[in-house]
PDB file of C-alpha atoms in Angstrom:
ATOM      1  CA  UNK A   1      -0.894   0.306  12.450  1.00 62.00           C
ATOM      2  CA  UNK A   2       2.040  -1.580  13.203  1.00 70.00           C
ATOM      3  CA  UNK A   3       0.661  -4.082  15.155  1.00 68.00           C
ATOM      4  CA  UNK A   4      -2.300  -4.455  12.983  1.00 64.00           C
ATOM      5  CA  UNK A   5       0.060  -5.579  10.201  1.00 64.00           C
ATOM      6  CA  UNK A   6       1.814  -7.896  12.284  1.00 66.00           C
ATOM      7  CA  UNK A   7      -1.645  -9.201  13.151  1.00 64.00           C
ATOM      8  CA  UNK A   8      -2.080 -10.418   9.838  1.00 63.00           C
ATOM      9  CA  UNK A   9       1.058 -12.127   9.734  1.00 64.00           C
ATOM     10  CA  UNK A  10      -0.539 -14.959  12.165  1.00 65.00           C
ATOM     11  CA  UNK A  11      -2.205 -17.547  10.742  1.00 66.00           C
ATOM     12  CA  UNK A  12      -3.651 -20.760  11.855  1.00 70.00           C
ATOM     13  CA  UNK A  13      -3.107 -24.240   9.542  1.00 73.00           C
ATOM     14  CA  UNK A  14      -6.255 -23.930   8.145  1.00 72.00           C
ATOM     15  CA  UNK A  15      -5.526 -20.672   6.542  1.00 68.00           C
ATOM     16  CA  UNK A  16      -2.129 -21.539   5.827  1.00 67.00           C
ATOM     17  CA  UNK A  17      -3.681 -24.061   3.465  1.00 69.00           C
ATOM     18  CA  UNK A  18      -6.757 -21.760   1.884  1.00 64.00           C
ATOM     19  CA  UNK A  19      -6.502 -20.796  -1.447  1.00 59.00           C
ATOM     20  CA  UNK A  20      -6.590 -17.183  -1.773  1.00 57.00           C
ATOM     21  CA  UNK A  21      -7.391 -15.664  -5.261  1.00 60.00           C
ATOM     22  CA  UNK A  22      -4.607 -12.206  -4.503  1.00 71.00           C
ATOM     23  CA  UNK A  23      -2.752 -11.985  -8.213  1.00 81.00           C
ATOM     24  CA  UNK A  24      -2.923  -8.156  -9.034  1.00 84.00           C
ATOM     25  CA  UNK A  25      -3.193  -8.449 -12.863  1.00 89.00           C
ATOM     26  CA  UNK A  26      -0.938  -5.558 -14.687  1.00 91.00           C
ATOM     27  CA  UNK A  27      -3.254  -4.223 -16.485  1.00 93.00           C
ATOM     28  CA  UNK A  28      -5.056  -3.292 -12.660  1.00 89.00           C
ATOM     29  CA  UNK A  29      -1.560  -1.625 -11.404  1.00 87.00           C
ATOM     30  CA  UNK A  30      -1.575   0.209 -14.932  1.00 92.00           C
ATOM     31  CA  UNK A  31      -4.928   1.600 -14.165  1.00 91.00           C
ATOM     32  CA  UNK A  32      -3.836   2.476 -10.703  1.00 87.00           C
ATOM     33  CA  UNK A  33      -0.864   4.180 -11.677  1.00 87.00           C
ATOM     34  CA  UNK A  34      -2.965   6.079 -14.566  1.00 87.00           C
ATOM     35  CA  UNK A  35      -4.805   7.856 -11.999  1.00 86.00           C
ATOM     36  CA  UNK A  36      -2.361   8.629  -9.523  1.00 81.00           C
ATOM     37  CA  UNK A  37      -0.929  12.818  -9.478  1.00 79.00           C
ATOM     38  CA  UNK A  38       2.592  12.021 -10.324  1.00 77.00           C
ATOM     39  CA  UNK A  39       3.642  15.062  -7.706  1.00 74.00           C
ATOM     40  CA  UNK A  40       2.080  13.189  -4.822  1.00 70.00           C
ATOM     41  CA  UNK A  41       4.143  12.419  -2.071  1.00 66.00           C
ATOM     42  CA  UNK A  42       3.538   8.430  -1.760  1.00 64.00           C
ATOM     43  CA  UNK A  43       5.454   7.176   1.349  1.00 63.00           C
ATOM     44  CA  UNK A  44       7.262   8.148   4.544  1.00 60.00           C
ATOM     45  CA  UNK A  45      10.832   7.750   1.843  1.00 63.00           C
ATOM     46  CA  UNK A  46       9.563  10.624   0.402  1.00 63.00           C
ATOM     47  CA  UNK A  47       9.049   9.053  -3.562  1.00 64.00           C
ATOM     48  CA  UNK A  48       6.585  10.587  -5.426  1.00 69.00           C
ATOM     49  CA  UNK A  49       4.396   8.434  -8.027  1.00 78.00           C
ATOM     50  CA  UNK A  50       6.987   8.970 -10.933  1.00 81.00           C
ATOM     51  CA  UNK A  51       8.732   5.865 -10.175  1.00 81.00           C
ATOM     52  CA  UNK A  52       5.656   3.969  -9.676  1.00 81.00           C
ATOM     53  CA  UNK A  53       3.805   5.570 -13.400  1.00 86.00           C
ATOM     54  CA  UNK A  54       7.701   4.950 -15.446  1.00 89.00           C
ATOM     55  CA  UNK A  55       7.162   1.616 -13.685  1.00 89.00           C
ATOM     56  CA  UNK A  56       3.223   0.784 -15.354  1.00 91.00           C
ATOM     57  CA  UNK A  57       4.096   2.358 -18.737  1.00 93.00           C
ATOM     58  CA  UNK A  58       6.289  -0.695 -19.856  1.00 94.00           C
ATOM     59  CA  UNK A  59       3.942  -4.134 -19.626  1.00 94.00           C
ATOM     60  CA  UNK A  60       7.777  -6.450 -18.737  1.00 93.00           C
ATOM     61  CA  UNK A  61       8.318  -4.273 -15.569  1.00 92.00           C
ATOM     62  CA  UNK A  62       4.034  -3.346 -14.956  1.00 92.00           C
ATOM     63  CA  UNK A  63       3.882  -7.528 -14.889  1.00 92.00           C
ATOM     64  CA  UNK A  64       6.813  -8.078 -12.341  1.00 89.00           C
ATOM     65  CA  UNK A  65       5.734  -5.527 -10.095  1.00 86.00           C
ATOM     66  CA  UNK A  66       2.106  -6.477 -10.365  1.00 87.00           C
ATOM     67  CA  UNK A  67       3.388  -9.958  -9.401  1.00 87.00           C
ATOM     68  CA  UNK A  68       5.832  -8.337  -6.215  1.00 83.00           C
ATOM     69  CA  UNK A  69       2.897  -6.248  -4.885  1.00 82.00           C
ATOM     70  CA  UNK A  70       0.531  -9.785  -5.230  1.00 83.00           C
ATOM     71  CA  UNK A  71       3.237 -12.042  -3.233  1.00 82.00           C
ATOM     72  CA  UNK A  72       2.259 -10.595   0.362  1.00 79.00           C
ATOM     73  CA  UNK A  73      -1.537 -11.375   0.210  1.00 76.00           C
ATOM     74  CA  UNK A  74      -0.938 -15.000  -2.012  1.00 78.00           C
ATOM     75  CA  UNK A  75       1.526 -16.193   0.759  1.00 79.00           C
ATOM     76  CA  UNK A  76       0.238 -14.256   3.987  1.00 77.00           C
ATOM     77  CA  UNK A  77       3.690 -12.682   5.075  1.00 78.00           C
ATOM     78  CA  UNK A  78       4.260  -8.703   5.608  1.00 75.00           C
ATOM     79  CA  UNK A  79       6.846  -6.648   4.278  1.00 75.00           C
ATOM     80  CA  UNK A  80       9.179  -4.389   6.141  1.00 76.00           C
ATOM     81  CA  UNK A  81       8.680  -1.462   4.362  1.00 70.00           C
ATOM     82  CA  UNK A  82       5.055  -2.024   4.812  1.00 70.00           C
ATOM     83  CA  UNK A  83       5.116  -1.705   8.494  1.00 73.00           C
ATOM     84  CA  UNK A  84       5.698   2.431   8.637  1.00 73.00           C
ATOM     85  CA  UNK A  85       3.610   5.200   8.122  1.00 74.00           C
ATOM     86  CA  UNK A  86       3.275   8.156   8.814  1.00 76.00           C
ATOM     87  CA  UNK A  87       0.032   9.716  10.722  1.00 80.00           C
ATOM     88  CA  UNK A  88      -0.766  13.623   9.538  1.00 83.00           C
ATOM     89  CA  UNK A  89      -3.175  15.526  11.362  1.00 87.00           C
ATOM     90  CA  UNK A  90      -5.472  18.334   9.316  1.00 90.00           C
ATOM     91  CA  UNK A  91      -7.540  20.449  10.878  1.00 90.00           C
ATOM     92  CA  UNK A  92     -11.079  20.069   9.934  1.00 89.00           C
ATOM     93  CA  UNK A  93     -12.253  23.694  11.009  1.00 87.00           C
ATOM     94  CA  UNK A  94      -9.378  26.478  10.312  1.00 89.00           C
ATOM     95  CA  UNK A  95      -8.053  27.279  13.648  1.00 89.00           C
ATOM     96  CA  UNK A  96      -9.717  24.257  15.798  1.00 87.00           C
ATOM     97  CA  UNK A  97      -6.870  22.224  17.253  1.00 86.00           C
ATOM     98  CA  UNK A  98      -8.945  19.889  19.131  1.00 86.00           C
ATOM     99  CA  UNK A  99      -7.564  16.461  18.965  1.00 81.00           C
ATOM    100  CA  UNK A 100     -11.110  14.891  18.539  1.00 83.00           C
ATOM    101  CA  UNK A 101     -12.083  17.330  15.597  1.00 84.00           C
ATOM    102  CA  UNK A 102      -9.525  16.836  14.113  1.00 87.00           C
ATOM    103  CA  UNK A 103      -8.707  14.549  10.685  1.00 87.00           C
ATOM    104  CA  UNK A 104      -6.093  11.832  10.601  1.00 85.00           C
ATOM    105  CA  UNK A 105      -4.294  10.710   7.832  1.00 81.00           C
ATOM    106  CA  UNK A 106      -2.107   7.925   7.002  1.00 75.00           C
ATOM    107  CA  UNK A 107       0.614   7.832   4.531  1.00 73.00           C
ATOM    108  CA  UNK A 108       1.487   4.638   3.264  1.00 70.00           C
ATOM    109  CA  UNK A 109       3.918   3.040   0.711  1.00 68.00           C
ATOM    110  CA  UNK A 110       2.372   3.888  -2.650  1.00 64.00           C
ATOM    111  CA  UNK A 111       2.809   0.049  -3.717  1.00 61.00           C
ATOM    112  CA  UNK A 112       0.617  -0.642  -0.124  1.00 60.00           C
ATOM    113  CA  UNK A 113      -1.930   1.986  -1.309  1.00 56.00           C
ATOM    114  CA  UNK A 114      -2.069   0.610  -4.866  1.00 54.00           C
ATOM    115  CA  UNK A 115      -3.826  -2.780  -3.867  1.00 50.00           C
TER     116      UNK A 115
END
């Protein structure tokens, strides 16, 4: 996943100069955050979506994070934080260890997971 981020980094001129359309209004991260269980784990930092639903309750601080989580896909650079995850395997059938049966999961940043 790493390297697929980092992937994404790379641009050539011509898409250094498109104009991509990536603003996240606040009224979008307000409906995200609406949704969300507040007791879900949300990262590999181990924050739950408490911070994230305080956060979309108050329109000032909904609109500047809004704005943060847009900056990444309106400029084309990757954040740090964005780079980890963590991979969870579940077993699809009780008892069935198999590595093929089985289901991977990714946990991501919850501001990531909320565009």
């Amino acid at each position: 996943m790493k390297l697929f981020l980092q992937s994404l980094h790379h641009q050539t001129p011509k898409e250094r100069e498109m104009h991509i359309p990536g603003r996240m209004p606040r009224e979008a991260f307000q409906e995200v955050m609406k949704i969300q269980n507040e007791s879900t784990s949300s990262s590999p930092s181990a924050l739950h979506y408490t911070l994230w639903k305080a956060i979309a309750e108050v329109d000032e601080l909904a609109e500047i994070h809004s704005l943060w989580l847009s900056l990444p896909f309106m400029y084309g650079f990757i954040c740090d934080r964005h780079k980890r995850e963590i991979d969870c395997m579940l077993e699809k059938k009780p008892g069935v260890r198999q590595i093929y049966i089985m289901r991977i999961i990714s946990l991501m940043k919850a501001c990531w997971n909320a565009y």
